mmCIF file of C-alpha atoms in Angstrom:
data_model
loop_
_atom_site.group_PDB
_atom_site.id
_atom_site.type_symbol
_atom_site.label_atom_id
_atom_site.label_comp_id
_atom_site.label_asym_id
_atom_site.label_seq_id
_atom_site.Cartn_x
_atom_site.Cartn_y
_atom_site.Cartn_z
ATOM 1 C CA UNK A 862 -34.734 41.812 -22.770
ATOM 2 C CA UNK A 863 -32.063 44.071 -24.239
ATOM 3 C CA UNK A 864 -29.272 43.009 -26.534
ATOM 4 C CA UNK A 865 -26.783 43.597 -23.697
ATOM 5 C CA UNK A 866 -28.736 41.264 -21.398
ATOM 6 C CA UNK A 867 -28.961 38.604 -24.107
ATOM 7 C CA UNK A 868 -25.211 38.900 -24.732
ATOM 8 C CA UNK A 869 -24.513 38.591 -20.998
ATOM 9 C CA UNK A 870 -26.734 35.507 -20.816
ATOM 10 C CA UNK A 871 -24.965 33.913 -23.771
ATOM 11 C CA UNK A 872 -21.564 34.665 -22.255
ATOM 12 C CA UNK A 873 -22.676 33.221 -18.896
ATOM 13 C CA UNK A 874 -23.967 30.047 -20.573
ATOM 14 C CA UNK A 875 -20.811 29.688 -22.637
ATOM 15 C CA UNK A 876 -18.642 30.187 -19.551
ATOM 16 C CA UNK A 877 -20.632 27.606 -17.596
ATOM 17 C CA UNK A 878 -20.356 25.138 -20.467
ATOM 18 C CA UNK A 879 -16.624 25.736 -20.706
ATOM 19 C CA UNK A 880 -16.164 25.201 -16.983
ATOM 20 C CA UNK A 881 -18.124 21.941 -17.120
ATOM 21 C CA UNK A 882 -16.040 20.755 -20.070
ATOM 22 C CA UNK A 883 -12.768 21.680 -18.351
ATOM 23 C CA UNK A 884 -13.872 19.978 -15.139
ATOM 24 C CA UNK A 885 -14.675 16.792 -17.032
ATOM 25 C CA UNK A 886 -11.327 16.882 -18.855
ATOM 26 C CA UNK A 887 -9.458 17.350 -15.573
ATOM 27 C CA UNK A 888 -11.325 14.388 -14.089
ATOM 28 C CA UNK A 889 -10.524 12.201 -17.114
ATOM 29 C CA UNK A 890 -6.854 13.239 -16.940
ATOM 30 C CA UNK A 891 -6.770 12.432 -13.215
ATOM 31 C CA UNK A 892 -8.219 8.970 -13.856
ATOM 32 C CA UNK A 893 -5.739 8.330 -16.654
ATOM 33 C CA UNK A 894 -2.834 9.428 -14.452
ATOM 34 C CA UNK A 895 -4.047 7.146 -11.652
ATOM 35 C CA UNK A 896 -4.239 4.250 -14.122
ATOM 36 C CA UNK A 897 -0.690 4.902 -15.306
ATOM 37 C CA UNK A 898 0.469 5.191 -11.728
ATOM 38 C CA UNK A 899 -1.107 1.850 -10.782
ATOM 39 C CA UNK A 900 0.592 0.183 -13.743
ATOM 40 C CA UNK A 901 3.924 1.651 -12.631
ATOM 41 C CA UNK A 902 3.272 0.325 -9.140
ATOM 42 C CA UNK A 903 2.580 -3.118 -10.598
ATOM 43 C CA UNK A 904 5.965 -3.019 -12.311
ATOM 44 C CA UNK A 905 7.625 -2.272 -8.961
ATOM 45 C CA UNK A 906 5.957 -5.321 -7.452
ATOM 46 C CA UNK A 907 6.910 -7.458 -10.470
ATOM 47 C CA UNK A 908 10.543 -7.257 -9.361
ATOM 48 C CA UNK A 909 9.565 -9.225 -6.264
ATOM 49 C CA UNK A 910 7.106 -11.723 -7.744
ATOM 50 C CA UNK A 911 9.410 -14.669 -7.023
ATOM 51 C CA UNK A 912 9.554 -13.709 -3.351
ATOM 52 C CA UNK A 913 5.789 -13.210 -3.240
ATOM 53 C CA UNK A 914 5.246 -16.673 -4.726
ATOM 54 C CA UNK A 915 7.516 -18.190 -2.088
ATOM 55 C CA UNK A 916 5.794 -16.307 0.745
ATOM 56 C CA UNK A 917 2.350 -17.336 -0.449
ATOM 57 C CA UNK A 918 3.079 -20.954 -1.380
ATOM 58 C CA UNK A 919 5.938 -22.243 0.787
ATOM 59 C CA UNK A 920 4.694 -22.946 4.296
ATOM 60 C CA UNK A 921 7.495 -22.372 6.789
ATOM 61 C CA UNK A 922 9.637 -20.481 4.263
ATOM 62 C CA UNK A 923 12.602 -18.883 6.030
ATOM 63 C CA UNK A 924 14.430 -16.151 4.129
ATOM 64 C CA UNK A 925 18.188 -16.338 4.251
ATOM 65 C CA UNK A 926 21.085 -14.603 2.591
ATOM 66 C CA UNK A 927 20.046 -12.904 -0.609
ATOM 67 C CA UNK A 928 16.356 -13.617 0.066
ATOM 68 C CA UNK A 929 16.432 -10.726 2.527
ATOM 69 C CA UNK A 930 17.269 -8.277 -0.279
ATOM 70 C CA UNK A 931 13.979 -9.208 -1.934
ATOM 71 C CA UNK A 932 12.040 -9.150 1.337
ATOM 72 C CA UNK A 933 13.376 -5.688 2.164
ATOM 73 C CA UNK A 934 12.668 -4.516 -1.390
ATOM 74 C CA UNK A 935 9.086 -5.772 -1.216
ATOM 75 C CA UNK A 936 8.578 -4.102 2.151
ATOM 76 C CA UNK A 937 10.075 -0.872 0.783
ATOM 77 C CA UNK A 938 7.451 -0.743 -1.972
ATOM 78 C CA UNK A 939 4.809 -0.909 0.757
ATOM 79 C CA UNK A 940 6.536 1.943 2.585
ATOM 80 C CA UNK A 941 6.120 4.126 -0.491
ATOM 81 C CA UNK A 942 2.503 3.034 -0.745
ATOM 82 C CA UNK A 943 1.942 4.150 2.838
ATOM 83 C CA UNK A 944 3.215 7.615 2.008
ATOM 84 C CA UNK A 945 0.862 7.758 -0.977
ATOM 85 C CA UNK A 946 -1.990 6.571 1.217
ATOM 86 C CA UNK A 947 -1.283 9.240 3.820
ATOM 87 C CA UNK A 948 -1.181 11.850 1.024
ATOM 88 C CA UNK A 949 -4.590 10.584 -0.218
ATOM 89 C CA UNK A 950 -3.169 9.485 -3.567
ATOM 90 C CA UNK A 951 -4.173 5.863 -2.926
ATOM 91 C CA UNK A 952 -6.779 4.485 -0.561
ATOM 92 C CA UNK A 953 -6.582 1.366 1.587
ATOM 93 C CA UNK A 954 -9.480 -0.503 -0.085
ATOM 94 C CA UNK A 955 -7.796 -0.164 -3.487
ATOM 95 C CA UNK A 956 -4.368 -1.158 -2.154
ATOM 96 C CA UNK A 957 -5.965 -4.135 -0.410
ATOM 97 C CA UNK A 958 -7.757 -5.258 -3.572
ATOM 98 C CA UNK A 959 -4.605 -5.098 -5.659
ATOM 99 C CA UNK A 960 -1.793 -5.996 -3.258
ATOM 100 C CA UNK A 961 -3.247 -6.896 0.139
ATOM 101 C CA UNK A 962 -2.313 -10.549 -0.289
ATOM 102 C CA UNK A 963 1.344 -9.526 -0.533
ATOM 103 C CA UNK A 964 1.210 -7.522 2.682
ATOM 104 C CA UNK A 965 -0.631 -10.272 4.551
ATOM 105 C CA UNK A 966 1.889 -12.879 3.351
ATOM 106 C CA UNK A 967 4.758 -10.806 4.760
ATOM 107 C CA UNK A 968 3.088 -10.505 8.165
ATOM 108 C CA UNK A 969 2.120 -14.207 8.085
ATOM 109 C CA UNK A 970 5.757 -15.298 7.664
ATOM 110 C CA UNK A 971 7.141 -15.957 11.150
ATOM 111 C CA UNK A 972 10.784 -15.160 10.381
ATOM 112 C CA UNK A 973 9.979 -11.862 8.694
ATOM 113 C CA UNK A 974 7.478 -10.978 11.402
ATOM 114 C CA UNK A 975 10.050 -11.578 14.160
ATOM 115 C CA UNK A 976 12.637 -9.475 12.366
ATOM 116 C CA UNK A 977 10.095 -6.719 11.787
ATOM 117 C CA UNK A 978 9.170 -6.825 15.468
ATOM 118 C CA UNK A 979 12.814 -6.400 16.446
ATOM 119 C CA UNK A 980 13.538 -3.612 13.950
ATOM 120 C CA UNK A 981 10.311 -1.601 13.956
ATOM 121 C CA UNK A 982 12.085 1.751 14.105
ATOM 122 C CA UNK A 983 13.516 1.025 10.637
ATOM 123 C CA UNK A 984 10.100 0.166 9.187
ATOM 124 C CA UNK A 985 7.806 2.881 10.534
ATOM 125 C CA UNK A 986 5.982 3.520 7.254
ATOM 126 C CA UNK A 987 5.540 -0.193 6.647
ATOM 127 C CA UNK A 988 4.077 -0.649 10.129
ATOM 128 C CA UNK A 989 1.824 2.400 9.679
ATOM 129 C CA UNK A 990 0.430 0.829 6.519
ATOM 130 C CA UNK A 991 -0.129 -2.452 8.353
ATOM 131 C CA UNK A 992 -2.045 -0.561 11.039
ATOM 132 C CA UNK A 993 -4.150 1.159 8.370
ATOM 133 C CA UNK A 994 -4.962 -2.255 6.878
ATOM 134 C CA UNK A 995 -5.846 -3.646 10.315
ATOM 135 C CA UNK A 996 -8.170 -0.684 10.944
ATOM 136 C CA UNK A 997 -9.783 -1.219 7.550
ATOM 137 C CA UNK A 998 -10.254 -4.955 8.153
ATOM 138 C CA UNK A 999 -11.811 -4.349 11.557
ATOM 139 C CA UNK A 1000 -14.398 -2.059 9.970
ATOM 140 C CA UNK A 1001 -15.293 -4.488 7.194
ATOM 141 C CA UNK A 1002 -16.652 -7.611 8.827
ATOM 142 C CA UNK A 1003 -17.697 -8.937 12.204
ATOM 143 C CA UNK A 1004 -15.696 -10.910 13.196
ATOM 144 C CA UNK A 1005 -12.829 -9.500 11.138
ATOM 145 C CA UNK A 1006 -11.881 -11.659 8.170
ATOM 146 C CA UNK A 1007 -8.141 -11.291 8.744
ATOM 147 C CA UNK A 1008 -8.113 -11.719 12.504
ATOM 148 C CA UNK A 1009 -4.596 -13.186 12.745
ATOM 149 C CA UNK A 1010 -3.183 -10.352 10.627
ATOM 150 C CA UNK A 1011 -4.876 -7.782 12.881
ATOM 151 C CA UNK A 1012 -3.595 -9.446 16.062
ATOM 152 C CA UNK A 1013 -0.038 -9.642 14.766
ATOM 153 C CA UNK A 1014 -0.022 -6.064 13.524
ATOM 154 C CA UNK A 1015 -1.293 -4.725 16.854
ATOM 155 C CA UNK A 1016 1.824 -6.212 18.499
ATOM 156 C CA UNK A 1017 4.280 -4.392 16.218
ATOM 157 C CA UNK A 1018 6.258 -1.604 17.816
ATOM 158 C CA UNK A 1019 7.694 1.234 15.728
ATOM 159 C CA UNK A 1020 10.196 2.078 18.454
ATOM 160 C CA UNK A 1021 11.940 -1.305 18.644
ATOM 161 C CA UNK A 1022 15.557 -0.977 17.648
ATOM 162 C CA UNK A 1023 18.229 -3.461 16.726
ATOM 163 C CA UNK A 1024 21.775 -2.554 15.828
ATOM 164 C CA UNK A 1025 22.606 -3.511 12.245
ATOM 165 C CA UNK A 1026 18.937 -4.008 11.399
ATOM 166 C CA UNK A 1027 19.713 -4.716 7.754
ATOM 167 C CA UNK A 1028 22.575 -7.115 8.368
ATOM 168 C CA UNK A 1029 21.836 -10.790 7.838
#
């Protein structure tokens, strides 16, 4: 082996090592960014913790007046999550693990569900996310664990329109 060949081999090994190191650093940075992003998402949901507690714990809770601001805000966070899911930034299993209970509690509430059914054209991203959750749940267990959620979601129509959808 000549000195030129040895030098080329050393350069190739060094380049390969550098590429592996850079790849690992990029992966670590991506994981750190995702962690920071999830914490930021948690802070968005924190604004609506009182509403979430009411939806989860108060059977028959009917939003009225200013409650709707919080309901719409909570649903809007899920609309942003849907966009991130469609862009492959977040996946449905992770969203479900962290915030699925919030989404299911919205769909479980009869008053919110009826309003959503009447104003689907205003909540297209929210409904798309609900459909993605329903698809995910159907794939997970037989029979599906969240059967009522799936049935309700399948009845939502993104074309339903109501004048003054955000007036209460």
